[in-house]
Coordinates of C-alpha atoms and ligand atoms in Angstrom, one line a residue:
Chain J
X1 CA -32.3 16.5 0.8
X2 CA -34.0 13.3 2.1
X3 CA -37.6 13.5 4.0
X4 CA -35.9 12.1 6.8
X5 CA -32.6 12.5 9.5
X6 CA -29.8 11.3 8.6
X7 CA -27.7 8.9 11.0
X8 CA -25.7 10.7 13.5
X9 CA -22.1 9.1 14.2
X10 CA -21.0 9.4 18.2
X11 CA -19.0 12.4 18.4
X12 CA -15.1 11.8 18.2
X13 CA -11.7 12.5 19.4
X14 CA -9.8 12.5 16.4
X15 CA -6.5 13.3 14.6
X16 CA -6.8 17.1 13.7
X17 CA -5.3 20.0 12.5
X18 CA -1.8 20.8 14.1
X19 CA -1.2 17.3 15.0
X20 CA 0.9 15.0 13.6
X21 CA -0.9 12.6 11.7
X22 CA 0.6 8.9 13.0
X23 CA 2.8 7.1 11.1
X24 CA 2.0 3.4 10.2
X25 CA 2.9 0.6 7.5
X26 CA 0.5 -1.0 5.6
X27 CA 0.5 -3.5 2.1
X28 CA -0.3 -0.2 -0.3
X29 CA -1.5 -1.4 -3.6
X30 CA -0.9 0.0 -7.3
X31 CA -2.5 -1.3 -10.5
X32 CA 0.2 -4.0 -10.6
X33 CA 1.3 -5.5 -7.2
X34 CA 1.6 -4.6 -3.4
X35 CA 4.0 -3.7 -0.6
X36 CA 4.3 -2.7 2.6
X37 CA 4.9 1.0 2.6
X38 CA 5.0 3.3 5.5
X39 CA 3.1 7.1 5.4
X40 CA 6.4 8.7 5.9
X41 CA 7.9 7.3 3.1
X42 CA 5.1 9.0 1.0
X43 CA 5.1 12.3 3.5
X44 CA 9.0 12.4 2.6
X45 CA 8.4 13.1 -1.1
X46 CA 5.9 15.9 -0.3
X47 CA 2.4 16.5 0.7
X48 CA 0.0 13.4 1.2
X49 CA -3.9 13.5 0.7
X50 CA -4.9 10.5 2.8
X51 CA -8.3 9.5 2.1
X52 CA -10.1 7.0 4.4
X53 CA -13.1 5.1 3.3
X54 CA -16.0 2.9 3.6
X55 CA -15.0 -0.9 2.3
X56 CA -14.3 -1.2 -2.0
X57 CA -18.0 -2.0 -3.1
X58 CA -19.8 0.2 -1.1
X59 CA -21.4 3.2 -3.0
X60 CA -19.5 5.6 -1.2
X61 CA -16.5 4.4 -2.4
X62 CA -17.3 4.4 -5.8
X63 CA -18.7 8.2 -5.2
X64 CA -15.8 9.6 -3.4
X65 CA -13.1 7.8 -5.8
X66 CA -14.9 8.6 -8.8
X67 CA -14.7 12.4 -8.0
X68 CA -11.0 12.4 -6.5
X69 CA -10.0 11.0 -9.5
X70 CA -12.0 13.4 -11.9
X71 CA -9.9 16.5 -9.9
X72 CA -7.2 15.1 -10.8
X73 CA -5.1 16.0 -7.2
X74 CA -2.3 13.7 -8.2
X75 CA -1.1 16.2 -10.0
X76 CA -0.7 18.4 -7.5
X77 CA 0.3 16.3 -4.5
X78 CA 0.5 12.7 -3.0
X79 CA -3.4 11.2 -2.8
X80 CA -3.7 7.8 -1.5
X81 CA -6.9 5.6 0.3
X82 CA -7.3 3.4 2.9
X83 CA -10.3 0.9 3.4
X84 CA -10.3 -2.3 5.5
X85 CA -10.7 -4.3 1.7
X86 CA -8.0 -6.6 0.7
X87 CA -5.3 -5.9 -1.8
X88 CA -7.4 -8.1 -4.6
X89 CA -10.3 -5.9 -3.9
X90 CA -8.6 -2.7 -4.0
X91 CA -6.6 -3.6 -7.3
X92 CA -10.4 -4.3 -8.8
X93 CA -11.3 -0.9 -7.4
X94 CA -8.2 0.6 -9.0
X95 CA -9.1 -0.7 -12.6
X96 CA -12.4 -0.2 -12.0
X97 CA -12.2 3.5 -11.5
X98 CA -9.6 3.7 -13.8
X99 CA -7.6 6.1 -11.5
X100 CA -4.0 6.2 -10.6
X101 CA -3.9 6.7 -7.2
X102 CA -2.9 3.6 -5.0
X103 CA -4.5 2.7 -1.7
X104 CA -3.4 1.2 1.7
X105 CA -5.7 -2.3 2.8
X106 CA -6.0 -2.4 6.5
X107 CA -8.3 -5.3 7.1
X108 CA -8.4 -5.0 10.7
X109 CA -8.8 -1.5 11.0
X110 CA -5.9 -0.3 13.2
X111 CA -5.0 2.9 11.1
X112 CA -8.8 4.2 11.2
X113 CA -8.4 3.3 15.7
X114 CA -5.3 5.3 15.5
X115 CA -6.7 7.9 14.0
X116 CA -9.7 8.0 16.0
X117 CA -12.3 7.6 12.9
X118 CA -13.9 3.8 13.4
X119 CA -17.0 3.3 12.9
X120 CA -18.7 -0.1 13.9
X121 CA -20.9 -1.3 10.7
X122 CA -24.8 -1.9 12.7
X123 CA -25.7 -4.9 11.4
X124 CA -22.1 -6.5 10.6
X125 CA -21.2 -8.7 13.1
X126 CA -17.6 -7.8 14.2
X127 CA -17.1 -5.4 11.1
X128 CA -15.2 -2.0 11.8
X129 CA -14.1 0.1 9.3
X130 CA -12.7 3.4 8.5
X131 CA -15.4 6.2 8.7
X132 CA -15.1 8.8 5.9
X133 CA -12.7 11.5 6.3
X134 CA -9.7 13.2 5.0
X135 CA -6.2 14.5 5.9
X136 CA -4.4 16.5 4.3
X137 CA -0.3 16.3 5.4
X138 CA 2.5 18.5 5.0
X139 CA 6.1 16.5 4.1
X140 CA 6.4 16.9 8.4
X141 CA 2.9 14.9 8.6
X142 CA 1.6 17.9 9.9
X143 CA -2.4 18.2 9.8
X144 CA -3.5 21.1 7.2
X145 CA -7.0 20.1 7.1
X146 CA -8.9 17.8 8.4
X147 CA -12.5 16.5 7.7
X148 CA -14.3 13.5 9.1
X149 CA -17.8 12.3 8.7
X150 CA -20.1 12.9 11.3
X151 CA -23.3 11.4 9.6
X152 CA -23.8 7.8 8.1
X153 CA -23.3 8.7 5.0
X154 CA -21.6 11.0 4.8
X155 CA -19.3 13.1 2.4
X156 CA -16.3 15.6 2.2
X157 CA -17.2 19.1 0.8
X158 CA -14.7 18.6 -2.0
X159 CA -14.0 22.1 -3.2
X160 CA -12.8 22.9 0.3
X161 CA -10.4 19.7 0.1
X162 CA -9.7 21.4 -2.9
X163 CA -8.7 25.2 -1.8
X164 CA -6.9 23.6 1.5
X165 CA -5.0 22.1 -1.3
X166 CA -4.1 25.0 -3.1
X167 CA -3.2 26.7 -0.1
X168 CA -0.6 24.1 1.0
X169 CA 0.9 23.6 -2.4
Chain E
X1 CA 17.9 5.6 -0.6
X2 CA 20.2 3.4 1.5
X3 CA 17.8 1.7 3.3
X4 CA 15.7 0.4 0.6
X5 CA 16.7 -3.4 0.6
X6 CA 18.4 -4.4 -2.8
X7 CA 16.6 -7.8 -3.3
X8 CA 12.9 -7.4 -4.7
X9 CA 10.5 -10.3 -4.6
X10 CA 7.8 -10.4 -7.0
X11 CA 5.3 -12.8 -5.2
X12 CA 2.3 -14.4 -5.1
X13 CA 0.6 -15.3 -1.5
X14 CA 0.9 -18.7 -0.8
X15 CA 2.9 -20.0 -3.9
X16 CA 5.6 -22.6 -3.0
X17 CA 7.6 -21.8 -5.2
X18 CA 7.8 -18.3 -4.1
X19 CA 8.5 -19.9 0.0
X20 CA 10.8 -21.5 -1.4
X21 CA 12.7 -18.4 -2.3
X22 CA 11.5 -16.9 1.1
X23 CA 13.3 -19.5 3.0
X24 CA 16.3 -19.0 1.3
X25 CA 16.3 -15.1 2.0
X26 CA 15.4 -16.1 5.2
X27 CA 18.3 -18.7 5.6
X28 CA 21.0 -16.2 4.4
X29 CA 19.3 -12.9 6.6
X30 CA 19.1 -11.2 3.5
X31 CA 17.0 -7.8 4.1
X32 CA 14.5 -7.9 0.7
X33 CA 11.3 -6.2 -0.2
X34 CA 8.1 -7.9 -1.1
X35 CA 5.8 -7.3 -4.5
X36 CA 2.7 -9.3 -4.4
X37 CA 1.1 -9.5 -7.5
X38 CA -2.2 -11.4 -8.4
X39 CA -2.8 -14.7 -9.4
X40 CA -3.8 -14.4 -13.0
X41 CA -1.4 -14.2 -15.8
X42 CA -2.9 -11.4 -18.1
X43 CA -2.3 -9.4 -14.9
X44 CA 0.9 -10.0 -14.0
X45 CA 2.5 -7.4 -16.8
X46 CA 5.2 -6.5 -13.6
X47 CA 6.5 -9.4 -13.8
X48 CA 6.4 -10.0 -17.3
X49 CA 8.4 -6.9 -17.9
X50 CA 11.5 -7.0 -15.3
X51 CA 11.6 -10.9 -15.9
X52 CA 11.0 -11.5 -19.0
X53 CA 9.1 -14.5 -18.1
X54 CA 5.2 -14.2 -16.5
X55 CA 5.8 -17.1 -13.5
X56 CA 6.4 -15.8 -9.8
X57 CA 8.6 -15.8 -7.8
X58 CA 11.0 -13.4 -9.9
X59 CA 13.9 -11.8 -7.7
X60 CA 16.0 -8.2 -8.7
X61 CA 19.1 -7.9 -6.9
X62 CA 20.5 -4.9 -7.5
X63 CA 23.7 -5.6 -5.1
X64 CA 24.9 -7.7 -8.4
X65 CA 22.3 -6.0 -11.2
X66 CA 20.7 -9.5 -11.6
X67 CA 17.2 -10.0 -12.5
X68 CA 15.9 -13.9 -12.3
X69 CA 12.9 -16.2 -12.4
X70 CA 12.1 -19.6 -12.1
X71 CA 12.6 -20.9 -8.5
X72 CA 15.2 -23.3 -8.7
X73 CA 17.6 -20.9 -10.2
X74 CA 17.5 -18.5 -7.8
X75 CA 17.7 -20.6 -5.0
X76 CA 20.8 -21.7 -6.4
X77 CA 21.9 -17.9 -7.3
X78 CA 21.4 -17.0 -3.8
X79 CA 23.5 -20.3 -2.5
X80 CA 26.5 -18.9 -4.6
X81 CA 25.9 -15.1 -3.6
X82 CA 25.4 -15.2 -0.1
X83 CA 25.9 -19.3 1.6
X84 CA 28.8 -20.9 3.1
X85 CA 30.9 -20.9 -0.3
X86 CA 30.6 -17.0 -0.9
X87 CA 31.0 -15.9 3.0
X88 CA 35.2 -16.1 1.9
X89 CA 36.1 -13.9 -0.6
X90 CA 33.9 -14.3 -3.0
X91 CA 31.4 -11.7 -4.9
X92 CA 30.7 -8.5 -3.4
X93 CA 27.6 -8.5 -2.4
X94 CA 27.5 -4.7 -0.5
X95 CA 26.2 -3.6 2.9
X96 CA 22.9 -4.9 2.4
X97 CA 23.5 -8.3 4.6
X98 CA 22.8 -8.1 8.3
X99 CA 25.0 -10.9 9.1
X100 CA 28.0 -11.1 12.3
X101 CA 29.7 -9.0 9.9
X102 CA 28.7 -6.1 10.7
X103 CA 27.9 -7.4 13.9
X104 CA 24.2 -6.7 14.1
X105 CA 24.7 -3.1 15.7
X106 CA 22.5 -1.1 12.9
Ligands
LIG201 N1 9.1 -23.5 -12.5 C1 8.7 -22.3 -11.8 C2 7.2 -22.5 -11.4 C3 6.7 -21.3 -10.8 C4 5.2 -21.3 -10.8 O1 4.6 -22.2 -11.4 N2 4.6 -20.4 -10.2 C5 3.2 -20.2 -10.2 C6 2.6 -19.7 -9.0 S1 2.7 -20.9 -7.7 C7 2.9 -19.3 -11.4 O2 3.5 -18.2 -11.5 N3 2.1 -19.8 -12.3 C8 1.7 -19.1 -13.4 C9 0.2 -18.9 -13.3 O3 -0.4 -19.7 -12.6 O4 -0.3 -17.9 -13.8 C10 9.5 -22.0 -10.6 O5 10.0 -23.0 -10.0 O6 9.7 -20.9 -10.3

């Protein structure tokens, strides 16, 4: 624990469980190309892990991708990202990781507004992104779980991602 | 499913070639999907694999089971599927055109 508080985010009115998560279409990237691709479409096959995230390149990204991928939840269900990074960055972020989940770019942050989960970068001019958080979706788009970050950083408590998992699938 | 389009275009942003193709799609109403892929040949293994060939654009059809690259060619493809000379009896190209045929009303 750092010597020090942590940064409080403003409290906020977001998606949560029982709702239905909104639907939206966004360029999702794989390790080979892009295209436009709406949530549904992925709800429609199943449960969805949707994952929102700082930009590709911050250390949180690498953090939260690097231990997603190491619990292997593809295998159980749908798991795909969001970020305001382009599709190049993400596709470096993919190889990178060396995972096989794809992710959605939303450069201006509309999804993360939608959602309620924004978060206004201090000290980057006209920068919004996605804050941390996580929603898991039934094949209705029905919240199961729901976690978003409060504090700057901030990170989800993995093994209950986890267990909400189990319990859905 | 039956509203996927049947024309994929494997694309890179801002490639002429590639708009070149786009206008034609565009010309004809065709309903296609977009692939973007990167800029950088060792990466463009998508392409290389349906196509044969590692340039963008490359267009599947699967109204006629065609797979084609090199711009030129598939403008001219398209001409003979879907312009003026095909519209009368010519090849079947399916349900996937949203042309006065079907009247618009989907
Ligand atoms: N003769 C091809 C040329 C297409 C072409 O050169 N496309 C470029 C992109 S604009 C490309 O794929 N170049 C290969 C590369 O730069 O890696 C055609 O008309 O389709």
């Amino acid at each position: 624990m750092p010597e020090f508080d942590v940064v409080d985010l403003p409290e906020t009115d977001h998606v949560d469980v029982g709702d239905t998560a909104p639907d939206f279409t966004r360029p999702l990237v794989n390790a080979e190309y892009w295209e436009d691709v709406s949530l549904s479409e992925l709800t429609d096959d199943g449960p969805v892990l949707l994952v929102f995230y700082t930009m590709d390149g911050a250390f949180p990204a690498t953090y939260m991708w690097n231990e997603i991928r190491d619990r292997s939840w593809g295998e159980k269900l749908t798991v795909v990202g969001l970020s305001i990074s382009s599709a190049y960055e993400h596709k470096t972020l993919i190889e990178e990781r060396g995972m096989e989940y794809s992710l959605f770019s939303d450069p201006q942050n509309g999804v993360a507004a939608d959602y309620g989960v924004e978060n206004d970068l201090d000290g980057m001019a006209g920068v919004s992104e996605a804050r941390p958080a996580v929603f898991l979706l039934d094949g209705d788009r029905t919240v199961e779980y729901a976690w978003v970050a409060s504090e700057w950083p901030d990170f989800p408590d993995y093994d209950e991602v986890e267990a909400a998992i189990d319990d859905l699938v | 499913m039956s509203d996927e389009p049947a024309i994929t275009l494997y694309r890179l942003q801002a490639c002429p070639y590639c708009e070149r193709v786009v206008r034609k799609l565009h010309e004809y109403d065709l309903d296609y999907r977009s692939r973007f892929v990167e800029p950088m040949h060792s990466q463009r293994n998508v392409v290389k694999r349906i196509s044969g060939k590692r340039t963008a654009p490359a267009i599947v059809d699967e109204n006629t089971g065609l797979t084609m690259s090199e711009s030129a060619n598939i403008v001219e493809y398209l001409e003979k599927t879907y312009g003026e000379a095909a519209t009368d009896g010519g090849v079947d190209v399916g349900d996937d055109r949203e042309d006065a045929d079907n009247g618009g009303a989907a």
